[in-house]
Amino acid sequence: MRNQQFAATPTGGQAAFPVDDSLLTQDLYQAVNGQWEAQATIPGDHSSTGGFMDLVDNIEKTLMHDFDALLAGDLAPANAEMGEFKKFYALARDFKQRDANGAAPLKPLLAKIEQLTSFADLNAHLADFYRAGLPVPIEVGVDPDMKDTSHYALYVDAPSLLLPDKTYYEKDNPAAKQLLPIYTQMATKLLTMVGYSDADAAKLVDQTKQFDALIAPHVKSSEESADYVKMYNPRPLKDVDAQTDKLDLAAALQDLIHDQPETVILPQPTYFDAIGDLLSDANFPLVKSWMLVRTVTAASGVLSEEFRQVGGTYGRALSGQKEARSQTKSAYRLATNYFDQVVGDYYGRKYFGETAKADVRQMVLKMTGVYQNRLKNNTWLSADTRKKAIVKLQKLTIKVGYPDQIDPLYAKFTVDEHASLFANTQRFDELVNADQFGHWGQPVDRKRWDMSANTVNAYYSPSNNEIVFPAAILQAPFYSLKQSSSTNYGGIGAVMAHEISHAFDNNGAQFDEFGNLHNWWTEADLAHFKDLSKAMITEFDGIPFAGQKVNGKLTVSENIADAGGLSCALEAAKADPDVDLRAFFINWANVWRMKATTEYMQLLLSIDVHAPAKLRADVQVKNLDDFYTTFNVQPGDGMYLAPEKRVKIW
């Protein structure tokens, strides 16, 4: 189940540069951030820079300093899990040993795939491949049932594509012609480094691309996936199993979860309508090659330095990143990704604490109170729907800072210091997969966090009806005691209300107060809400950006949340006796400060449910009457939007 995040990509910034008052009525973002943007440079190992990215970098710098002390013995592990993290981090940083190991740690895993001669062979090992996390043409997972979120359901899905999105495979999309040769060169090089001949490597990669091209017509685009309610397509397991005689999914599930559910959920049903043709005997060589290549590319980051450098080539081309991260940074990222909740617990307790946790929670409660008042005074909802919306808001769970305790899964992450880094990561992957499959038949754990406390982000979970604010985002420019209340409302206040608004965006509005997919709207109210959503789509759709155009349908849920969040935060700011709306709007633009490579901006336009940062700053304020009075915006000004075109939902 997808969570709605405040910012999936680095954005934002600090107001270290003066505001150009002459531009405020023409381009708010440029007025606030123009001088910064003119001098900002994107580091070689980044695809973007800006205040939000600065927060990420500063936290990384702080924790790397702390973990240097941890490795040196100057900082004692706070708990047993941190002790294991210390061992793993040391393995990740030991590039001398990683280089000495070369491809050897990966070869036993590749041998398991090499030994397959038919789908019958793959079928015999299917459950074990799922446990190991190896790529197979049918993916399975256990997540809350969208219509009964107190219980888990089995989701059976299609694999990901080589290119970022289905639209890249269209004949008139030039990106594929640029990107596929880079992928081909990277994957071929990796295979020769593993030990394949040049000819065999070329053949394996070619067959991988062939199978990938067969998958592409049958999976969803990012725009289609953004309507995630349409993920919920229950089908009898026996019917899904009957789609192909090559893989016995029911038998594999029996092995994995010791049960055979009657029903599974298909996020991409079209893929399974075609699975019989895809998994033909003639295509087995393609599938096998695809499995080998995907395994090698996935493992490249935890092998030697040469593997790491080569394996990152395609990703850097996608984002426009000029160079790989340093060995030290890459080791930090790898270790903290595997021990994310352990590191988050350390960061939250040391740099945030219980006092700040309580203070911010009160601020969130204040914002929910403002939102509730807005719902009570809403003029386009019927009384019945309005009442149910308020019930949903009152049932909203609020999580701030960091979890009360570390997920018990991490107690199982014990490091074998005599084994390779890859062997340890493989074992951790198996533990994570076993934990997920182990959820089957158990009650849903609603205390679990999907982000660590050191993550500079926030999210709303429709299936839990909860909003989560990790500690890392709760600092300037979003929030600081040194900032005015109006500045804070333009930052963290808008973030908080943004996440609340996700409960009432085009996706979240279809879930009830318990997180279940259930229509609680009257027919007339729902029709009107859809019309308002269409207006938001129209407002953003087709805006030129980075040589391409914004997709209003792809970004509609985040744009609705931005609009609701900003208007709600504005109301809260106006209730303060020291209100300063200039400061409010300037910090709203300030937090979206971002400079990125053209490649990265174009990638985001294709796959990201968030609108470009500059447009999030500029477009939403045009819908608010107070923006016009604050800066005396008049017809003919760049920031002017006629009253009848202003979109107002929440």
XYZ file of C-alpha atoms in Angstrom:
650
model
C 0.000 0.000 0.000
C 1.543 3.263 -1.075
C 1.938 6.089 1.437
C 1.473 9.692 0.386
C 4.702 11.580 1.080
C 5.277 15.282 1.486
C 8.320 15.302 -0.796
C 9.632 12.245 -2.557
C 12.522 14.276 -3.878
C 14.975 16.776 -2.367
C 13.557 20.273 -2.401
C 13.450 23.333 -0.167
C 16.024 25.638 1.376
C 17.176 28.269 3.868
C 16.512 31.978 3.368
C 20.159 33.021 3.388
C 19.673 35.329 0.407
C 17.619 38.538 0.194
C 14.170 38.551 -1.376
C 13.828 40.510 -4.621
C 10.714 42.555 -3.870
C 10.424 43.648 -7.493
C 9.657 40.056 -8.512
C 7.121 39.138 -5.841
C 4.153 39.940 -8.082
C 5.732 38.254 -11.105
C 7.350 35.041 -9.838
C 7.285 34.261 -6.120
C 9.771 31.405 -6.356
C 12.256 33.497 -8.322
C 11.834 36.461 -5.987
C 12.694 34.329 -2.959
C 15.210 31.928 -4.486
C 16.593 33.629 -7.586
C 19.778 34.981 -6.018
C 20.473 31.646 -4.349
C 19.873 29.751 -7.583
C 22.242 32.013 -9.540
C 25.205 31.023 -7.369
C 24.214 27.479 -6.329
C 26.215 24.591 -7.749
C 25.161 20.963 -7.770
C 27.828 18.743 -6.182
C 29.227 16.114 -8.528
C 27.746 13.253 -6.506
C 24.287 14.873 -6.376
C 21.548 15.329 -8.947
C 20.104 18.292 -7.038
C 20.912 20.822 -4.370
C 18.865 23.089 -2.143
C 17.943 23.622 1.468
C 16.077 20.318 1.746
C 19.077 18.532 0.303
C 21.218 20.567 2.690
C 19.277 19.042 5.585
C 19.960 15.569 4.197
C 23.656 16.379 3.791
C 23.945 17.919 7.253
C 22.349 14.907 8.902
C 24.619 12.636 6.903
C 27.655 14.652 8.001
C 26.550 14.565 11.646
C 25.873 10.845 11.700
C 29.034 9.968 9.771
C 30.999 11.909 12.392
C 29.220 10.044 15.187
C 29.719 6.689 13.508
C 33.438 7.394 13.005
C 33.563 7.711 16.783
C 31.541 4.504 17.064
C 34.049 2.605 14.917
C 36.965 4.117 16.831
C 35.527 2.983 20.161
C 34.988 6.548 21.369
C 31.203 6.144 21.245
C 29.597 3.145 22.902
C 26.701 1.440 21.078
C 23.411 2.542 22.614
C 21.979 -0.971 22.343
C 22.675 -4.415 20.900
C 21.284 -3.423 17.510
C 23.741 -0.516 17.296
C 26.507 -2.965 18.150
C 25.597 -5.034 15.096
C 25.313 -1.885 12.991
C 28.880 -1.027 14.014
C 30.116 -4.398 12.722
C 28.191 -4.064 9.479
C 29.374 -0.494 8.888
C 32.964 -1.667 9.353
C 32.418 -4.369 6.719
C 30.868 -1.851 4.327
C 33.855 0.486 4.716
C 36.460 -2.242 4.247
C 36.933 -1.763 0.500
C 40.280 -3.509 0.626
C 38.516 -6.735 1.583
C 35.618 -6.043 -0.781
C 38.096 -5.623 -3.645
C 39.885 -8.812 -2.637
C 36.586 -10.731 -2.663
C 35.657 -9.411 -6.107
C 32.724 -11.284 -7.639
C 33.268 -14.463 -5.590
C 30.496 -13.785 -3.009
C 27.902 -13.446 -5.782
C 28.781 -16.569 -7.783
C 26.936 -19.149 -5.615
C 23.740 -17.175 -6.108
C 24.268 -16.946 -9.857
C 24.941 -20.692 -9.949
C 21.422 -21.316 -8.642
C 20.017 -19.479 -11.653
C 22.527 -20.960 -14.108
C 21.421 -24.478 -13.136
C 17.861 -23.816 -14.316
C 17.086 -25.472 -17.642
C 13.312 -24.990 -17.787
C 10.334 -23.447 -16.065
C 9.912 -26.777 -14.284
C 13.315 -26.218 -12.663
C 12.368 -22.661 -11.685
C 9.063 -23.885 -10.323
C 10.843 -26.441 -8.120
C 12.881 -23.637 -6.514
C 10.283 -20.853 -6.669
C 9.642 -20.527 -2.923
C 13.374 -20.467 -2.186
C 13.884 -17.761 -4.804
C 11.186 -15.672 -3.121
C 12.877 -16.147 0.246
C 16.214 -15.036 -1.195
C 14.695 -12.039 -2.953
C 15.854 -13.173 -6.377
C 14.123 -11.658 -9.420
C 11.304 -13.803 -10.783
C 8.623 -12.853 -13.336
C 5.839 -12.975 -10.725
C 6.316 -10.963 -7.531
C 4.480 -11.689 -4.269
C 4.130 -9.736 -1.041
C 2.073 -9.473 2.130
C 0.445 -6.126 2.944
C -2.732 -4.951 4.682
C -5.905 -5.747 2.787
C -7.120 -2.417 1.409
C -10.737 -3.296 2.226
C -9.979 -4.798 5.640
C -6.797 -3.205 6.952
C -6.882 -5.130 10.229
C -5.839 -8.209 8.229
C -3.134 -8.931 5.682
C -3.674 -9.864 2.050
C -1.389 -11.407 -0.542
C -0.456 -9.110 -3.398
C 0.734 -10.709 -6.633
C 2.421 -8.227 -8.910
C 4.430 -7.645 -12.066
C 8.187 -6.981 -11.945
C 9.670 -3.542 -12.556
C 10.939 -2.392 -15.936
C 14.485 -1.520 -16.983
C 13.439 1.973 -18.088
C 11.861 4.323 -15.528
C 8.332 4.175 -16.894
C 6.143 2.437 -19.449
C 5.946 5.646 -21.471
C 9.681 5.406 -22.219
C 8.918 2.405 -24.456
C 6.703 4.420 -26.790
C 8.176 4.902 -30.258
C 8.117 8.699 -30.074
C 9.959 8.848 -26.727
C 13.632 9.630 -27.469
C 14.786 8.885 -23.908
C 14.917 5.119 -24.492
C 17.367 5.577 -27.374
C 19.662 7.474 -25.021
C 19.261 5.302 -21.937
C 19.149 1.712 -23.208
C 22.674 1.862 -24.714
C 23.978 3.065 -21.336
C 22.169 0.238 -19.553
C 23.464 -2.235 -22.138
C 27.059 -1.101 -21.708
C 26.815 -1.182 -17.911
C 25.166 -4.601 -17.665
C 27.514 -6.153 -20.238
C 30.549 -4.841 -18.364
C 29.251 -6.200 -15.050
C 28.674 -9.631 -16.553
C 32.217 -9.796 -17.937
C 33.492 -8.788 -14.489
C 31.589 -11.754 -13.046
C 33.311 -14.057 -15.528
C 31.115 -14.286 -18.610
C 32.740 -13.985 -22.030
C 32.056 -10.867 -24.075
C 29.798 -12.838 -26.424
C 27.835 -14.510 -23.622
C 27.474 -11.226 -21.742
C 26.159 -9.485 -24.859
C 23.655 -12.293 -25.458
C 22.426 -12.271 -21.851
C 21.834 -8.524 -21.907
C 20.114 -8.659 -25.287
C 17.754 -11.386 -24.090
C 17.094 -9.406 -20.909
C 16.006 -6.415 -22.963
C 13.828 -8.666 -25.116
C 11.925 -9.987 -22.093
C 11.690 -6.498 -20.611
C 10.147 -5.261 -23.872
C 7.583 -8.085 -23.700
C 6.594 -7.031 -20.157
C 6.248 -3.306 -20.880
C 2.905 -3.302 -22.780
C 1.170 -5.108 -19.918
C 2.154 -2.973 -16.901
C 0.914 0.382 -15.674
C 2.500 3.751 -16.294
C 3.302 6.065 -13.370
C 0.167 8.053 -14.205
C -1.973 4.918 -14.033
C -0.285 3.772 -10.818
C -0.928 7.164 -9.207
C -4.615 6.172 -9.008
C -3.676 3.575 -6.452
C -7.203 2.601 -5.517
C -7.122 0.723 -8.817
C -4.416 -1.486 -7.326
C -7.181 -3.381 -5.582
C -8.168 -6.145 -7.979
C -9.036 -9.312 -6.020
C -9.022 -12.577 -7.921
C -9.320 -16.192 -6.847
C -5.858 -17.687 -6.482
C -6.929 -20.689 -8.529
C -7.815 -18.386 -11.435
C -4.473 -16.590 -11.278
C -2.667 -19.923 -11.073
C -4.594 -21.153 -14.094
C -3.228 -18.287 -16.215
C 0.023 -20.203 -16.658
C 0.988 -23.865 -16.458
C 4.682 -22.978 -16.046
C 4.736 -21.799 -12.426
C 2.671 -23.220 -9.567
C 2.087 -20.099 -7.522
C -0.274 -21.824 -5.092
C 2.360 -24.421 -4.192
C 5.011 -21.730 -3.669
C 2.687 -19.763 -1.403
C 1.894 -22.894 0.580
C 5.625 -23.288 1.143
C 6.106 -19.626 2.082
C 3.118 -18.906 4.339
C 1.889 -22.454 5.082
C -1.512 -21.542 3.711
C -3.347 -21.118 0.424
C -5.551 -18.019 0.474
C -8.665 -18.175 -1.649
C -8.079 -14.671 -2.980
C -5.015 -12.624 -3.970
C -4.818 -8.954 -4.980
C -3.496 -8.037 -8.430
C -2.255 -4.438 -8.654
C -1.643 -5.018 -12.382
C -4.277 -7.462 -13.663
C -3.420 -6.850 -17.320
C -0.002 -8.367 -16.746
C -1.556 -11.587 -15.486
C -3.963 -11.708 -18.387
C -0.826 -11.937 -20.555
C 1.299 -14.127 -18.290
C 0.488 -17.324 -20.212
C 2.034 -15.887 -23.370
C 4.980 -14.313 -21.537
C 5.954 -17.527 -19.781
C 6.197 -19.751 -22.823
C 8.852 -22.419 -23.313
C 10.266 -20.349 -26.160
C 10.732 -17.422 -23.765
C 12.477 -19.396 -21.017
C 15.992 -18.415 -22.204
C 14.910 -14.783 -22.083
C 13.521 -15.156 -18.565
C 16.659 -16.911 -17.349
C 18.908 -14.220 -18.836
C 16.680 -11.531 -17.309
C 17.040 -13.171 -13.892
C 20.830 -13.370 -14.195
C 21.280 -9.794 -15.349
C 18.904 -8.362 -12.740
C 20.739 -10.289 -10.023
C 24.162 -9.023 -11.074
C 23.086 -5.393 -11.406
C 21.293 -5.473 -8.041
C 24.380 -6.887 -6.295
C 26.916 -4.475 -7.780
C 26.679 -1.965 -4.947
C 27.805 -4.435 -2.273
C 30.758 -5.972 -4.081
C 34.084 -4.354 -5.009
C 34.769 -0.692 -5.797
C 34.886 -1.454 -9.524
C 31.494 -3.161 -9.326
C 30.105 -0.179 -7.404
C 31.402 2.346 -9.925
C 30.243 0.414 -12.996
C 26.922 -0.610 -11.437
C 25.968 2.990 -10.765
C 26.486 4.159 -14.342
C 22.867 3.809 -15.453
C 21.427 5.433 -12.340
C 23.768 8.386 -12.698
C 22.749 8.778 -16.343
C 19.070 8.789 -15.342
C 19.565 11.564 -12.796
C 22.390 13.525 -14.407
C 24.666 12.815 -11.448
C 28.209 13.447 -12.659
C 30.140 11.150 -10.342
C 29.645 8.332 -7.880
C 29.536 8.994 -4.164
C 32.783 8.544 -2.285
C 33.509 5.138 -0.811
C 32.873 6.489 2.686
C 29.502 7.998 1.757
C 28.419 4.910 -0.134
C 29.313 2.704 2.845
C 27.336 5.006 5.135
C 24.296 4.896 2.826
C 24.462 1.119 2.528
C 24.791 0.511 6.265
C 22.136 3.022 7.281
C 19.716 1.642 4.675
C 19.924 -1.846 6.152
C 19.790 -0.600 9.754
C 17.477 2.343 9.016
C 15.228 2.067 12.074
C 18.226 1.438 14.349
C 19.979 4.549 13.048
C 16.715 6.488 13.195
C 16.250 5.540 16.846
C 19.760 6.808 17.622
C 19.237 10.046 15.694
C 15.785 10.747 17.111
C 16.742 10.198 20.743
C 20.012 12.154 20.519
C 19.057 15.045 18.261
C 15.306 15.382 18.790
C 14.223 13.953 22.133
C 11.003 13.505 24.044
C 10.467 17.212 24.805
C 10.548 18.242 21.153
C 8.391 15.220 20.340
C 5.679 16.454 22.697
C 5.931 20.073 21.460
C 5.577 19.131 17.803
C 2.729 16.754 18.567
C 0.829 19.660 20.103
C 1.405 21.666 16.945
C 0.016 18.813 14.848
C -3.032 18.627 17.105
C -3.509 22.367 16.641
C -3.396 21.927 12.864
C -5.951 19.109 12.998
C -8.161 21.437 15.035
C -7.899 24.098 12.349
C -8.669 21.483 9.695
C -11.688 20.268 11.651
C -12.999 23.812 11.860
C -12.592 24.187 8.101
C -14.523 20.972 7.529
C -17.324 22.168 9.825
C -17.581 25.380 7.821
C -17.249 23.715 4.414
C -19.920 24.991 2.038
C -19.970 22.340 -0.678
C -20.187 19.115 1.368
C -23.547 17.822 2.555
C -24.068 17.567 6.312
C -23.812 13.773 6.214
C -20.524 13.655 4.311
C -19.122 16.530 6.370
C -19.876 14.640 9.579
C -18.099 11.519 8.312
C -15.090 13.566 7.190
C -14.772 14.985 10.693
C -14.972 11.468 12.166
C -12.122 10.404 9.867
C -10.062 13.392 10.954
C -10.708 12.674 14.636
C -9.574 9.058 14.167
C -6.321 10.174 12.527
C -3.240 8.673 14.189
C -0.311 11.060 14.710
C 3.291 9.840 14.866
C 6.059 12.326 15.606
C 9.844 12.084 15.833
C 10.636 8.390 16.160
C 9.001 5.110 17.247
C 8.821 4.218 20.924
C 10.909 1.124 20.271
C 13.019 -0.438 17.540
C 11.250 -3.002 15.366
C 12.040 -6.481 16.807
C 13.164 -7.584 13.326
C 16.482 -5.785 13.835
C 17.353 -7.969 16.816
C 17.803 -10.746 14.231
C 20.342 -8.708 12.245
C 23.481 -10.345 13.594
C 26.653 -9.756 11.583
C 29.125 -12.475 10.650
C 32.393 -10.534 10.610
C 34.166 -13.439 8.924
C 31.739 -13.526 5.994
C 31.659 -11.105 3.075
C 29.602 -7.929 3.047
C 27.454 -9.463 0.303
C 26.791 -12.617 2.334
C 25.603 -10.499 5.257
C 23.315 -8.392 3.080
C 21.889 -11.535 1.517
C 21.091 -12.917 4.953
C 19.461 -9.636 5.972
C 17.357 -9.672 2.806
C 16.211 -13.186 3.645
C 15.276 -12.075 7.175
C 13.271 -9.143 5.815
C 11.444 -11.409 3.356
C 10.751 -14.003 6.045
C 9.418 -11.261 8.306
C 7.067 -10.041 5.593
C 5.749 -13.494 4.764
C 5.465 -14.127 8.502
C 2.842 -11.385 8.729
C 0.352 -13.736 7.084
C -2.339 -14.726 9.538
C -1.195 -12.133 12.086
C -2.970 -8.891 13.037
C -1.697 -5.776 11.279
C 0.882 -3.909 13.349
C -0.254 -0.284 13.276
C 2.667 0.859 15.436
C 5.149 0.216 12.643
C 6.864 3.165 10.921
C 7.623 3.163 7.189
C 10.299 5.874 7.529
C 13.246 6.166 9.878
C 13.592 9.227 12.111
C 16.658 10.488 10.206
C 14.646 10.766 6.954
C 13.903 14.324 5.810
C 10.324 13.695 4.771
C 6.805 13.007 6.053
C 3.897 10.833 4.915
C 0.254 9.914 5.195
C -0.767 6.245 5.191
C -4.314 5.686 3.864
C -4.421 2.096 5.142
C -3.577 3.231 8.695
C -5.228 6.657 8.473
C -2.092 8.083 10.048
C 0.309 10.972 9.521
C 4.003 10.532 10.305
C 6.596 13.257 10.854
C 10.137 11.901 11.281
C 12.451 13.980 13.473
C 14.708 15.015 10.591
C 12.156 17.284 8.905
C 11.339 19.091 12.136
C 14.052 21.733 11.813
C 14.678 24.989 9.949
C 13.543 26.126 7.446
C 10.447 24.057 8.175
C 10.380 24.671 11.930
C 12.493 26.532 14.461
C 11.909 28.372 17.724
C 14.087 31.126 16.204
C 11.560 31.640 13.380
C 8.334 33.596 13.711
C 5.109 31.644 14.039
C 4.049 32.813 10.562
C 7.325 31.526 9.113
C 6.824 28.180 10.854
C 3.260 27.944 9.570
C 4.517 28.579 6.018
C 6.948 25.692 6.546
C 6.094 22.872 8.944
C 2.476 24.036 9.334
C 1.912 23.556 5.610
C 3.682 20.187 5.788
C 1.426 19.026 8.599
C -1.734 20.186 6.892
C -0.477 18.705 3.600
C -0.346 15.268 5.199
C -3.765 15.766 6.790
C -5.082 16.781 3.361
C -3.951 13.449 1.921
C -6.783 11.891 3.910
C -9.070 13.879 1.632
C -7.232 13.868 -1.710
C -8.527 11.963 -4.751
C -7.043 8.723 -3.371
C -7.241 9.162 0.397
C -10.859 10.307 0.254
C -11.852 6.785 -0.788
C -10.657 5.292 2.524
C -12.635 5.510 5.760
C -11.536 6.348 9.300
C -10.179 2.812 9.807
C -8.105 2.914 6.620
C -10.458 0.665 4.686
C -11.315 1.228 1.030
C -14.925 2.252 1.497
C -17.044 5.018 0.014
C -18.374 7.310 2.757
C -19.503 10.096 0.397
C -22.952 10.911 -0.912
C -23.218 10.542 -4.659
C -23.627 14.289 -5.219
C -20.694 15.212 -2.955
C -18.409 12.726 -4.647
C -19.342 14.020 -8.093
C -18.595 17.593 -7.013
C -15.276 16.551 -5.459
C -14.284 14.849 -8.720
C -15.075 18.052 -10.589
C -12.843 20.002 -8.197
C -10.110 17.415 -8.689
C -10.407 17.860 -12.456
C -9.919 21.602 -11.968
C -6.680 20.891 -10.093
C -5.556 18.585 -12.899
C -6.263 21.319 -15.431
C -4.398 23.948 -13.398
C -1.128 22.020 -13.605
C -1.519 19.955 -16.754
C 0.680 20.976 -19.660
C 2.763 23.617 -17.849
C 6.136 23.705 -19.652
C 9.069 22.685 -17.469
C 12.615 21.460 -18.158
C 11.853 21.050 -21.850
C 8.806 18.880 -21.151
C 5.338 19.353 -19.652
C 3.730 18.633 -16.300
C 1.281 15.728 -16.160
C -1.716 16.989 -14.181
C -3.172 13.507 -13.664
C 0.095 12.110 -12.331
C 0.475 14.912 -9.772
C -3.151 15.575 -8.800
C -3.123 13.908 -5.364
C -0.048 15.840 -4.206
C -1.390 19.080 -5.674
C -4.674 18.654 -3.795
C -2.684 18.022 -0.613
C -0.489 21.074 -1.237
C -3.552 23.247 -1.783
C -5.305 21.979 1.327
C -2.149 22.165 3.400
C -1.287 25.700 2.381
C -4.798 27.088 2.874
C -5.152 25.392 6.261
C -1.738 26.627 7.433
C -2.683 30.110 6.245
C -5.801 30.056 8.401
C -3.734 28.959 11.407
C -1.206 31.745 10.790
C -3.964 34.363 10.557
C -5.281 33.306 13.961
C -1.973 34.330 15.548
C -1.946 37.909 16.931
C 1.517 38.485 15.437
C 0.558 37.279 11.960
C 2.967 38.209 9.151
C 1.627 36.882 5.862
C 4.648 38.133 3.942
C 6.842 35.869 6.085
C 4.332 33.037 5.668
C 4.362 33.102 1.861
C 8.103 33.707 1.613
C 8.909 30.645 3.698
C 6.457 28.588 1.640
C 8.519 29.481 -1.439
C 11.741 29.067 0.520
C 11.143 25.433 1.461
C 10.822 24.530 -2.233
C 14.273 25.870 -3.115
C 15.850 23.416 -5.531
C 18.393 23.335 -8.325
C 18.651 20.083 -10.254
C 20.133 18.596 -13.385
C 17.932 18.657 -16.480
C 18.028 14.849 -16.575
C 16.743 14.610 -13.013
C 13.962 17.142 -13.576
C 12.841 15.300 -16.709
C 12.933 11.961 -14.892
C 10.733 13.354 -12.127
C 8.270 14.737 -14.643
C 7.806 11.174 -15.923
C 7.545 9.251 -12.653
C 7.045 11.562 -9.664
C 3.585 12.188 -8.210
C 4.827 15.573 -6.983
C 4.835 18.621 -9.254
C 8.200 20.349 -9.823
C 9.332 22.259 -6.738
C 9.151 25.680 -8.392
C 5.572 25.082 -9.465
C 4.569 23.860 -6.018
C 5.756 27.230 -4.739
C 4.236 29.394 -7.470
C 0.984 27.804 -8.583
C -0.672 27.063 -5.243
C -0.429 30.612 -3.868
C -2.309 31.913 -6.907
C -5.409 30.130 -5.563
C -5.371 32.112 -2.281
C -6.985 35.547 -2.078
C -4.682 36.556 0.789
C -1.671 36.209 -1.486
C -3.033 38.959 -3.734
C -3.667 41.380 -0.884
C -0.342 40.617 0.805
C 1.750 41.522 -2.252
C -0.755 43.729 -4.119
C -0.874 41.373 -7.111
C -2.891 42.925 -9.958
C -4.290 41.735 -13.295
C -1.453 41.506 -15.782
C 1.104 40.463 -13.152
C 2.836 37.115 -13.628
C 1.403 35.791 -10.361
C -2.165 36.837 -11.149
C -4.894 34.262 -11.742
C -8.456 35.356 -12.408
C -10.799 34.616 -9.451
C -12.966 32.230 -11.465
C -9.881 30.105 -12.271
C -8.654 29.800 -8.691
C -9.000 26.231 -7.453
C -10.337 25.889 -3.917
C -11.044 22.416 -2.525
C -10.211 22.239 1.177
